[in-house]
Short mmCIF file of C-alpha atoms and ligand atoms in Angstrom, two decimals:
data_model
loop_
_atom_site.label_atom_id
_atom_site.label_comp_id
_atom_site.label_asym_id
_atom_site.label_seq_id
_atom_site.Cartn_x
_atom_site.Cartn_y
_atom_site.Cartn_z
CA MET A 1 0.31 0.21 -0.02
CA ILE A 2 2.88 2.14 1.11
CA LEU A 3 4.57 1.63 -1.88
CA GLY A 4 1.29 1.68 -4.10
CA THR A 5 0.67 5.52 -2.31
CA LEU A 6 4.83 6.24 -2.99
CA LYS A 7 4.37 4.97 -7.15
CA ARG A 8 1.27 7.20 -7.58
CA LEU A 9 2.96 10.44 -6.23
CA SER A 10 6.48 9.98 -8.48
CA HIS A 11 3.48 9.70 -11.11
CA ARG A 12 1.91 12.33 -10.36
CA LEU A 13 5.10 14.64 -9.59
CA GLY A 14 6.49 13.00 -13.27
CA VAL A 15 9.37 11.28 -11.36
CA SER A 16 10.29 7.86 -12.19
CA PRO A 17 9.80 5.63 -9.11
CA GLN A 18 14.21 5.12 -7.69
CA PRO A 19 15.66 2.07 -8.63
CA LYS A 20 16.61 2.31 -5.04
CA LEU A 21 13.05 2.53 -4.09
CA GLN A 22 12.38 0.21 -6.46
CA ARG A 23 15.02 -3.66 -5.97
CA LEU A 24 12.96 -2.44 -2.21
CA SER A 25 9.31 -2.86 -3.24
CA ASP A 26 10.71 -6.74 -5.68
CA ASP A 27 12.20 -7.58 -2.23
CA LEU A 28 9.03 -7.35 -0.66
CA VAL A 29 6.51 -9.15 -3.94
CA HIS A 30 9.51 -11.93 -3.62
CA ALA A 31 8.85 -12.15 0.53
CA GLN A 32 4.83 -12.25 -0.84
CA VAL A 33 4.77 -14.94 -2.76
CA VAL A 34 7.40 -17.36 -0.26
CA LEU A 35 5.00 -16.56 2.42
CA CYS A 36 2.27 -17.81 0.29
CA LEU A 37 3.27 -20.64 -0.83
CA CYS A 38 4.09 -21.17 3.11
CA ILE A 39 0.62 -21.56 4.13
CA SER A 40 -0.65 -23.08 1.78
CA LEU A 41 2.12 -25.31 2.20
CA LEU A 42 0.87 -25.85 6.23
CA LEU A 43 -2.74 -26.20 5.49
CA ALA A 44 -2.19 -28.95 2.66
CA SER A 45 -0.47 -30.77 5.36
CA PHE A 46 -2.54 -30.51 8.01
CA ILE A 47 -5.08 -31.64 5.00
CA ALA A 48 -3.46 -34.68 4.13
CA ALA A 49 -3.08 -35.23 8.57
CA PHE A 50 -7.23 -35.13 9.40
CA VAL A 51 -7.56 -37.18 6.39
CA THR A 52 -5.31 -40.25 7.29
CA ALA A 53 -6.56 -39.53 10.52
CA CYS A 54 -10.26 -39.72 9.75
CA LYS A 55 -9.64 -42.54 7.72
CA ARG A 56 -7.40 -44.55 10.72
CA ARG A 57 -10.71 -44.02 12.17
CA ASN A 58 -13.34 -44.81 9.42
CA LYS A 59 -11.04 -48.34 9.88
CA SER A 60 -11.33 -48.46 13.08
CA SER A 61 -10.71 -51.13 10.72
CA LEU A 62 -7.60 -52.39 12.77
CA THR A 63 -7.96 -56.23 11.74
CA LEU A 64 -7.92 -58.81 14.70
CA ALA A 65 -4.57 -59.89 13.99
CA ASP A 66 -3.59 -56.42 14.80
CA LEU A 67 -5.74 -56.49 18.35
CA SER A 68 -4.46 -60.66 18.84
CA PRO A 69 -1.12 -58.75 20.93
CA TYR A 70 -3.56 -57.64 23.24
CA MET A 71 -5.89 -60.21 23.11
CA ARG A 72 -3.28 -63.17 23.50
CA ALA A 73 -1.37 -61.13 26.97
CA LEU A 74 -5.54 -60.81 28.36
CA MET A 75 -6.89 -63.93 28.26
CA PHE A 76 -2.99 -65.49 30.29
CA PHE A 77 -5.64 -64.19 33.65
CA ILE A 78 -9.82 -64.50 31.30
CA ALA A 79 -11.22 -66.78 29.70
CA PRO A 80 -14.65 -65.60 28.21
CA THR A 81 -17.40 -68.33 28.69
CA ARG A 82 -19.47 -67.46 25.04
CA VAL A 83 -18.23 -67.22 21.90
CA ALA A 84 -16.81 -63.36 22.03
CA TRP A 85 -15.46 -61.75 24.19
CA PRO A 86 -17.76 -58.67 26.06
CA ALA A 87 -17.39 -55.71 23.45
CA HIS A 88 -16.11 -52.79 26.17
CA TYR A 89 -12.84 -55.88 26.24
CA VAL A 90 -12.05 -55.29 22.23
CA ARG A 91 -13.03 -51.76 22.97
CA ALA A 92 -10.05 -51.46 25.48
CA ALA A 93 -8.02 -53.69 23.49
CA ARG A 94 -8.77 -51.29 20.45
CA LYS A 95 -7.16 -47.79 22.96
CA ALA A 96 -4.56 -49.91 24.01
CA THR A 97 -2.95 -50.15 20.63
CA ILE A 98 -3.61 -47.41 19.17
CA SER A 99 -2.10 -45.51 22.13
CA ARG A 100 0.11 -48.32 21.95
CA SER A 101 -0.11 -48.00 25.83
CA LYS A 102 0.86 -51.73 26.43
CA GLN A 103 -1.43 -51.82 29.26
CA ILE A 104 -3.90 -53.58 29.86
CA VAL A 105 -6.64 -51.87 32.25
CA ILE A 106 -9.50 -53.82 34.45
CA ASP A 107 -12.60 -51.62 35.46
CA LEU A 108 -13.05 -53.58 39.39
CA ASN A 109 -16.62 -53.24 38.60
CA ASP A 110 -16.48 -54.88 34.96
CA LEU A 111 -15.02 -57.52 36.41
CA PHE A 112 -16.65 -58.20 39.47
CA GLY A 113 -19.45 -57.82 37.07
CA ASP A 114 -18.30 -60.32 34.46
CA ILE A 115 -17.39 -62.81 36.58
CA CYS A 116 -19.78 -62.81 38.80
CA ALA A 117 -22.42 -62.69 35.87
CA GLY A 118 -20.47 -65.87 34.02
CA LYS A 119 -18.96 -64.19 30.73
CA ILE A 120 -15.76 -64.82 32.16
CA GLU A 121 -13.80 -66.22 34.15
CA LEU A 122 -10.77 -66.19 35.84
CA ARG A 123 -7.66 -68.68 34.45
CA GLN A 124 -5.61 -68.82 38.09
CA PRO A 125 -6.90 -67.62 41.05
CA ASP A 126 -3.13 -67.35 41.96
CA ASP A 127 -3.26 -64.57 38.99
CA LEU A 128 -4.34 -62.06 41.53
CA VAL A 129 -1.77 -61.79 43.72
CA ASP A 130 0.22 -60.48 41.17
CA LEU A 131 -2.11 -57.95 39.84
CA LEU A 132 -3.22 -56.59 43.46
CA ARG A 133 0.33 -56.12 43.85
CA GLY A 134 0.43 -54.59 40.12
CA GLU A 135 3.18 -56.44 38.71
CA LEU A 136 1.08 -58.36 36.89
CA ARG A 137 3.20 -58.76 33.66
CA VAL A 138 2.57 -60.94 30.20
CA ASP A 139 4.52 -60.29 26.72
CA GLY A 140 5.27 -56.93 27.84
CA TRP A 141 1.53 -55.71 29.07
CA ARG A 142 0.90 -54.89 33.12
CA PHE A 143 -1.93 -55.36 34.32
CA LEU A 144 -3.65 -52.13 35.90
CA VAL A 145 -6.93 -52.77 37.83
CA GLN A 146 -8.69 -50.11 38.25
CA VAL A 147 -11.25 -48.38 40.04
CA ASP A 148 -13.71 -45.54 39.59
CA SER A 149 -14.54 -42.47 41.52
CA VAL A 150 -18.57 -43.72 41.53
CA HIS A 151 -17.35 -46.94 43.91
CA CYS A 152 -15.13 -44.74 45.86
CA ARG A 153 -18.78 -43.01 46.97
CA HIS A 154 -20.02 -46.09 47.26
CA VAL A 155 -17.45 -47.22 49.59
CA GLN A 156 -17.78 -43.73 51.43
CA ARG A 157 -21.59 -43.53 51.37
CA TRP A 158 -21.33 -47.64 52.93
CA LEU A 159 -18.63 -46.30 55.93
CA PHE A 160 -20.27 -43.64 57.22
CA ALA A 161 -23.87 -45.26 56.71
CA GLU A 162 -22.45 -48.55 59.07
CA SER A 163 -20.78 -45.66 61.70
CA VAL A 164 -24.07 -44.30 63.00
CA LYS A 165 -26.23 -47.74 62.37
CA VAL A 166 -25.95 -49.13 66.12
CA GLN A 167 -24.47 -52.05 65.93
CA ARG A 168 -25.65 -55.49 67.58
CA ILE A 169 -22.41 -57.87 68.56
CA ASP A 170 -21.55 -60.63 66.67
CA ALA A 171 -17.94 -62.75 67.66
CA GLY A 172 -18.50 -65.46 65.89
CA ALA A 173 -17.15 -68.45 68.20
CA ALA A 174 -16.32 -71.63 67.24
CA LEU A 175 -14.23 -74.40 68.80
CA ARG A 176 -10.96 -75.56 67.07
CA PRO A 177 -11.05 -78.16 64.91
CA GLU A 178 -7.06 -79.48 66.51
CA GLN A 179 -8.19 -78.77 69.39
CA PRO A 180 -11.10 -79.71 70.20
CA HIS A 181 -11.50 -78.48 73.76
CA VAL A 182 -10.74 -74.58 72.59
CA TRP A 183 -12.46 -72.08 70.93
CA THR A 184 -11.51 -68.83 68.97
CA LEU A 185 -13.48 -65.41 68.43
CA GLN A 186 -14.44 -65.00 65.35
CA LEU A 187 -13.21 -60.78 65.97
CA ASP A 188 -14.01 -59.39 62.62
CA SER A 189 -17.45 -58.43 62.38
CA VAL A 190 -17.58 -57.07 66.16
CA PRO A 191 -17.51 -52.66 65.64
CA PRO A 192 -15.10 -51.77 67.35
CA TYR A 193 -17.07 -49.54 70.25
CA LEU A 194 -18.23 -52.89 71.45
CA LEU A 195 -15.09 -54.68 71.92
CA GLU A 196 -13.70 -54.12 74.98
CA SER A 197 -17.29 -55.22 75.83
CA CYS A 198 -17.45 -58.19 73.94
CA LEU A 199 -13.62 -59.46 75.24
CA VAL A 200 -15.02 -58.76 79.21
CA ARG A 201 -18.23 -61.01 79.02
CA ASN A 202 -16.61 -63.89 76.71
CA LEU A 203 -13.28 -64.10 77.79
CA SER A 204 -13.54 -64.52 81.70
CA PHE A 205 -15.81 -67.71 81.48
CA ARG A 206 -12.83 -69.42 79.00
CA TYR A 207 -9.13 -71.44 80.49
CA ALA A 208 -7.89 -70.75 76.71
CA CYS A 209 -9.00 -68.90 73.85
CA PHE A 210 -7.78 -67.81 70.60
CA LEU A 211 -8.87 -64.61 69.11
CA GLU A 212 -8.22 -65.12 65.32
CA PHE A 213 -8.42 -60.72 62.89
CA THR A 214 -8.50 -59.55 60.11
CA THR A 215 -5.96 -56.03 59.43
CA VAL A 216 -5.48 -54.04 56.30
CA SER A 217 -1.92 -53.51 56.65
CA MET A 218 -0.39 -50.12 58.42
CA ASN A 219 1.37 -49.84 54.55
CA LEU A 220 -1.56 -49.03 52.77
CA THR A 221 -2.89 -45.43 52.57
CA PRO A 222 -6.80 -44.74 53.55
CA TRP A 223 -8.79 -44.45 50.21
CA SER A 224 -5.62 -44.89 48.49
CA LEU A 225 -6.27 -47.54 45.24
CA ALA A 226 -4.04 -50.47 47.61
CA TRP A 227 -6.82 -49.76 50.20
CA ILE A 228 -9.68 -49.63 47.79
CA LEU A 229 -9.14 -52.70 46.31
CA SER A 230 -7.75 -54.06 50.03
CA SER A 231 -11.61 -53.49 51.30
CA VAL A 232 -13.45 -55.16 48.19
CA PRO A 233 -13.81 -58.41 50.94
CA PHE A 234 -15.81 -56.56 53.35
CA CYS A 235 -17.86 -54.29 51.60
CA PRO A 236 -21.40 -55.01 50.32
CA HIS A 237 -21.18 -56.73 46.45
CA ARG A 238 -23.75 -57.47 44.30
CA HIS A 239 -24.88 -60.14 45.90
CA LYS A 240 -22.87 -60.47 49.02
CA SER A 241 -25.09 -59.87 51.32
CA ARG A 242 -27.77 -61.79 50.84
CA CYS A 243 -24.81 -64.89 50.48
CA MET A 244 -22.51 -64.32 53.19
CA LEU A 245 -23.57 -65.60 56.50
CA SER A 246 -22.18 -63.00 58.81
CA GLY A 247 -22.42 -59.79 56.28
CA PRO A 248 -20.05 -57.21 55.40
CA SER A 249 -17.94 -55.47 58.26
CA THR A 250 -16.33 -52.58 58.28
CA THR A 251 -13.78 -52.78 61.59
CA PRO A 252 -10.91 -54.93 59.45
CA LEU A 253 -10.65 -52.40 57.19
CA PHE A 254 -9.18 -49.57 60.62
CA ALA A 255 -8.29 -52.85 63.01
CA THR A 256 -4.73 -52.68 63.64
CA LEU A 257 -2.74 -55.57 66.02
CA HIS A 258 -1.37 -52.54 68.54
CA ALA A 259 -4.93 -51.48 69.10
CA THR A 260 -6.79 -55.19 69.46
CA LEU A 261 -4.03 -56.23 71.62
CA GLU A 262 -4.83 -52.06 74.22
CA VAL A 263 -7.71 -52.71 73.52
CA LEU A 264 -7.28 -56.89 75.20
CA ALA A 265 -5.66 -55.31 77.96
CA ARG A 266 -7.81 -52.61 79.43
CA ALA A 267 -10.78 -55.55 79.22
CA ASN A 268 -8.40 -57.49 80.78
CA ALA A 269 -7.55 -55.02 83.77
CA LYS A 270 -11.75 -54.87 84.05
CA ILE A 271 -11.88 -58.49 84.38
CA SER A 272 -9.54 -58.99 87.28
CA ALA A 273 -11.04 -55.93 89.12
CA THR A 274 -14.58 -57.49 89.15
CA HIS A 275 -12.39 -61.25 90.14
CA LYS A 276 -11.01 -59.89 93.04
CA MET A 277 -14.47 -57.68 93.93
CA SER A 278 -16.28 -60.79 94.20
CA ALA A 279 -13.60 -63.35 95.45
CA ASN A 280 -13.45 -60.74 98.66
CA LYS A 281 -17.13 -60.75 98.93
CA MET A 282 -16.53 -64.73 98.43
CA SER A 283 -13.44 -64.61 101.84
CA ALA A 284 -15.81 -62.02 103.46
CA ASP A 285 -19.02 -65.25 103.41
CA ALA A 286 -16.81 -68.15 104.00
CA ARG A 287 -13.50 -67.20 105.06
CA THR A 288 -12.92 -70.74 105.68
CA SER A 289 -12.34 -71.70 101.60
CA THR A 290 -8.52 -72.31 101.01
CA ASN A 291 -8.96 -71.95 97.78
CA LYS A 292 -7.39 -69.51 96.30
CA PRO A 293 -9.59 -68.29 93.56
CA ASP A 294 -8.02 -67.51 90.32
CA SER A 295 -7.50 -64.47 88.51
CA GLY A 296 -9.54 -64.89 85.99
CA THR A 297 -7.36 -63.06 83.69
CA LYS A 298 -5.76 -64.10 81.12
CA THR A 299 -2.15 -63.95 79.04
CA VAL A 300 -1.45 -62.81 76.25
CA HIS A 301 0.39 -67.10 74.83
CA ALA A 302 2.10 -66.65 71.70
CA VAL A 303 1.04 -63.66 68.99
CA THR A 304 1.18 -64.90 65.26
CA ASN A 305 0.95 -63.60 62.11
CA ILE A 306 -1.40 -66.31 60.37
CA SER A 307 -1.90 -64.23 56.85
CA ALA A 308 -0.26 -67.61 55.00
CA ALA A 309 -2.22 -70.12 56.68
CA HIS A 310 -6.00 -68.77 56.08
CA ALA A 311 -5.69 -67.64 52.58
CA SER A 312 -4.34 -71.64 52.55
CA THR A 313 -8.11 -72.04 53.75
CA LEU A 314 -9.81 -69.90 52.12
CA LEU A 315 -8.73 -71.13 48.40
CA ALA A 316 -9.02 -75.03 49.81
CA GLN A 317 -13.23 -73.13 50.76
CA ARG A 318 -13.46 -71.09 47.61
CA ASP A 319 -12.57 -75.20 46.14
CA ARG A 320 -14.80 -76.71 48.32
CA LEU A 321 -16.66 -74.50 47.35
CA HIS A 322 -15.90 -76.31 43.23
CA SER A 323 -15.81 -79.26 43.40
CA ASP A 324 -17.95 -81.06 46.33
CA THR A 325 -20.85 -81.52 44.68
CA SER A 326 -23.52 -81.58 47.24
CA LEU A 327 -22.12 -78.24 48.83
CA ARG A 328 -21.89 -76.52 45.15
CA THR A 329 -26.13 -77.44 44.15
CA SER A 330 -27.52 -76.93 47.65
CA TYR A 331 -25.74 -73.34 47.73
CA ILE A 332 -26.92 -72.65 44.50
CA ALA A 333 -30.33 -73.18 44.77
CA ARG A 334 -30.10 -71.07 48.43
CA TYR A 335 -28.69 -68.05 47.12
CA GLY A 336 -28.53 -67.97 43.08
CA ILE A 337 -25.29 -69.36 40.41
CA GLU A 338 -24.40 -65.34 40.57
CA CYS A 339 -24.23 -65.57 44.17
CA TRP A 340 -22.18 -68.00 43.87
CA ARG A 341 -20.05 -67.31 41.96
CA GLU A 342 -19.11 -63.89 43.47
CA ARG A 343 -18.60 -66.04 46.75
CA ARG A 344 -15.58 -67.72 45.30
CA LEU A 345 -14.36 -64.83 43.25
CA ILE A 346 -14.48 -62.55 47.53
CA MET A 347 -13.05 -66.06 48.78
CA ALA A 348 -9.56 -65.94 45.79
CA TRP A 349 -9.09 -61.99 46.50
CA GLU A 350 -8.70 -62.65 49.82
CA ALA A 351 -6.82 -64.87 49.87
CA ALA A 352 -5.03 -62.89 47.09
CA LEU A 353 -4.92 -60.00 49.46
CA LEU A 354 -3.73 -61.52 52.12
CA ARG A 355 -0.64 -63.31 50.64
CA ALA A 356 0.08 -59.26 48.47
CA GLY A 357 0.60 -58.98 52.18
CA MET A 358 -2.41 -55.92 51.55
CA LEU A 359 -4.21 -58.13 54.47
CA GLU A 360 -2.78 -59.44 57.71
CA ARG A 361 -4.04 -61.89 59.61
CA TRP A 362 -3.32 -62.73 62.89
CA SER A 363 -3.91 -65.10 65.83
CA VAL A 364 -3.96 -64.50 69.78
CA GLU A 365 -3.32 -67.47 71.92
CA LEU A 366 -4.23 -66.43 75.11
CA ARG A 367 -4.47 -67.99 78.25
CA GLY A 368 -6.28 -68.25 82.40
C1 NAG B 401 2.69 -61.09 58.23
O1 NAG B 401 2.38 -62.27 56.13
C2 NAG B 401 2.31 -62.16 55.77
C3 NAG B 401 1.86 -63.80 54.74
O2 NAG B 401 3.15 -64.70 55.25
C4 NAG B 401 3.79 -61.78 55.21
O3 NAG B 401 3.15 -61.31 53.44
C5 NAG B 401 2.95 -59.62 55.78
O4 NAG B 401 4.33 -59.20 55.93
C6 NAG B 401 3.48 -60.61 57.66
N1 NAG B 401 3.47 -59.10 57.95
C7 NAG B 401 3.68 -58.63 59.00
C8 NAG B 401 3.09 -57.85 59.78
O5 NAG B 401 4.70 -60.08 59.89
C1 NAG B 402 -19.02 -67.50 72.01
C2 NAG B 402 -19.47 -66.44 73.10
O1 NAG B 402 -19.52 -67.02 74.67
N1 NAG B 402 -20.07 -65.45 72.11
C3 NAG B 402 -20.40 -64.79 73.43
C4 NAG B 402 -19.80 -63.00 73.30
O2 NAG B 402 -19.95 -61.90 74.17
C5 NAG B 402 -21.38 -61.73 73.83
C6 NAG B 402 -21.40 -60.48 73.98
O3 NAG B 402 -22.32 -60.83 75.91
C7 NAG B 402 -22.24 -62.86 73.31
O4 NAG B 402 -23.69 -62.56 72.78
C8 NAG B 402 -21.64 -63.78 72.48
O5 NAG B 402 -22.43 -64.81 73.14
#
């Protein structure tokens, strides 16, 4: 524009533009042409890229052969029970293949839902140990478990509801099969604020007994992914409330060995105090009695980490539920096949958590 005005001005003045000015205008025109060329080249390459992207998307036509490395790795962990995989596995395979992430992301809810519905099966419950540790790798593919925010909110809501609910003591007690005169008290479903009174009442009468309970490992931070995965056996699940005798319990999520032993010490002190009182009364009533009344308190004889043994017990029960025909038939008749599948999965899950060190099972041996 400036050049144009200059030219017009010089024309009107009857002077030809100076050669220097002429060269300047030529250079400018040259630069403009180069710029135009650059822009059109850029545009062209953009269009080309867009078209290829579109083509690739149209061709979500990744062939089965393209997906097969993913599917082969996935098949190592789970097996479809029907001819076709549920659609979301194929979608995930496509996504991972396009992004070349080499990751197989397993959604917790999908996994439980598909197994309960009988669409897929675990190949080896043992693989859950590595999966939960985040160490399951097949052919360079890494398996990850994912928990969505909906599941976390469910757990939060359940914890809150349990914390305001008035609970009853539900201490399961059973004779030990290997020592038929010794009792084991299962503390997992005793709410923390009732634990002390439960121990006072139950221990006063028993000479020797074992306390057993599960805790989440101290190494896990509450609400971390590992913690949420560890809470699965205790949370209410699809069919769990119907098919479990003891029902879901929040106690193991916050119990620690240390805190439980402290409560035990307080319970012991109370038992000892009541015994002293009754002993005093007795000796006042009958001074002739020479029998020294027993103090009633218990001493901790041993504290044992029984995680590995408990995991084996769970796996054995899981196998029995599968291979013992009469047990299987009656279980399925009573609770339904989906519940049966879920129960077996949760047993395998809990055993894997114990073996991965995410849950711990403790046994405290008490002697009078
Ligand atoms: C308890 O035993 C399990 C399995 O043997 C082990 O992974 C875990 O680290 C042990 N926990 C403690 C606190 O010793
Ligand atoms: C086995 C046993 O005696 N369990 C008892 C423990 O204490 C609670 C609370 O009193 C009882 O309900 C259980 O029966």
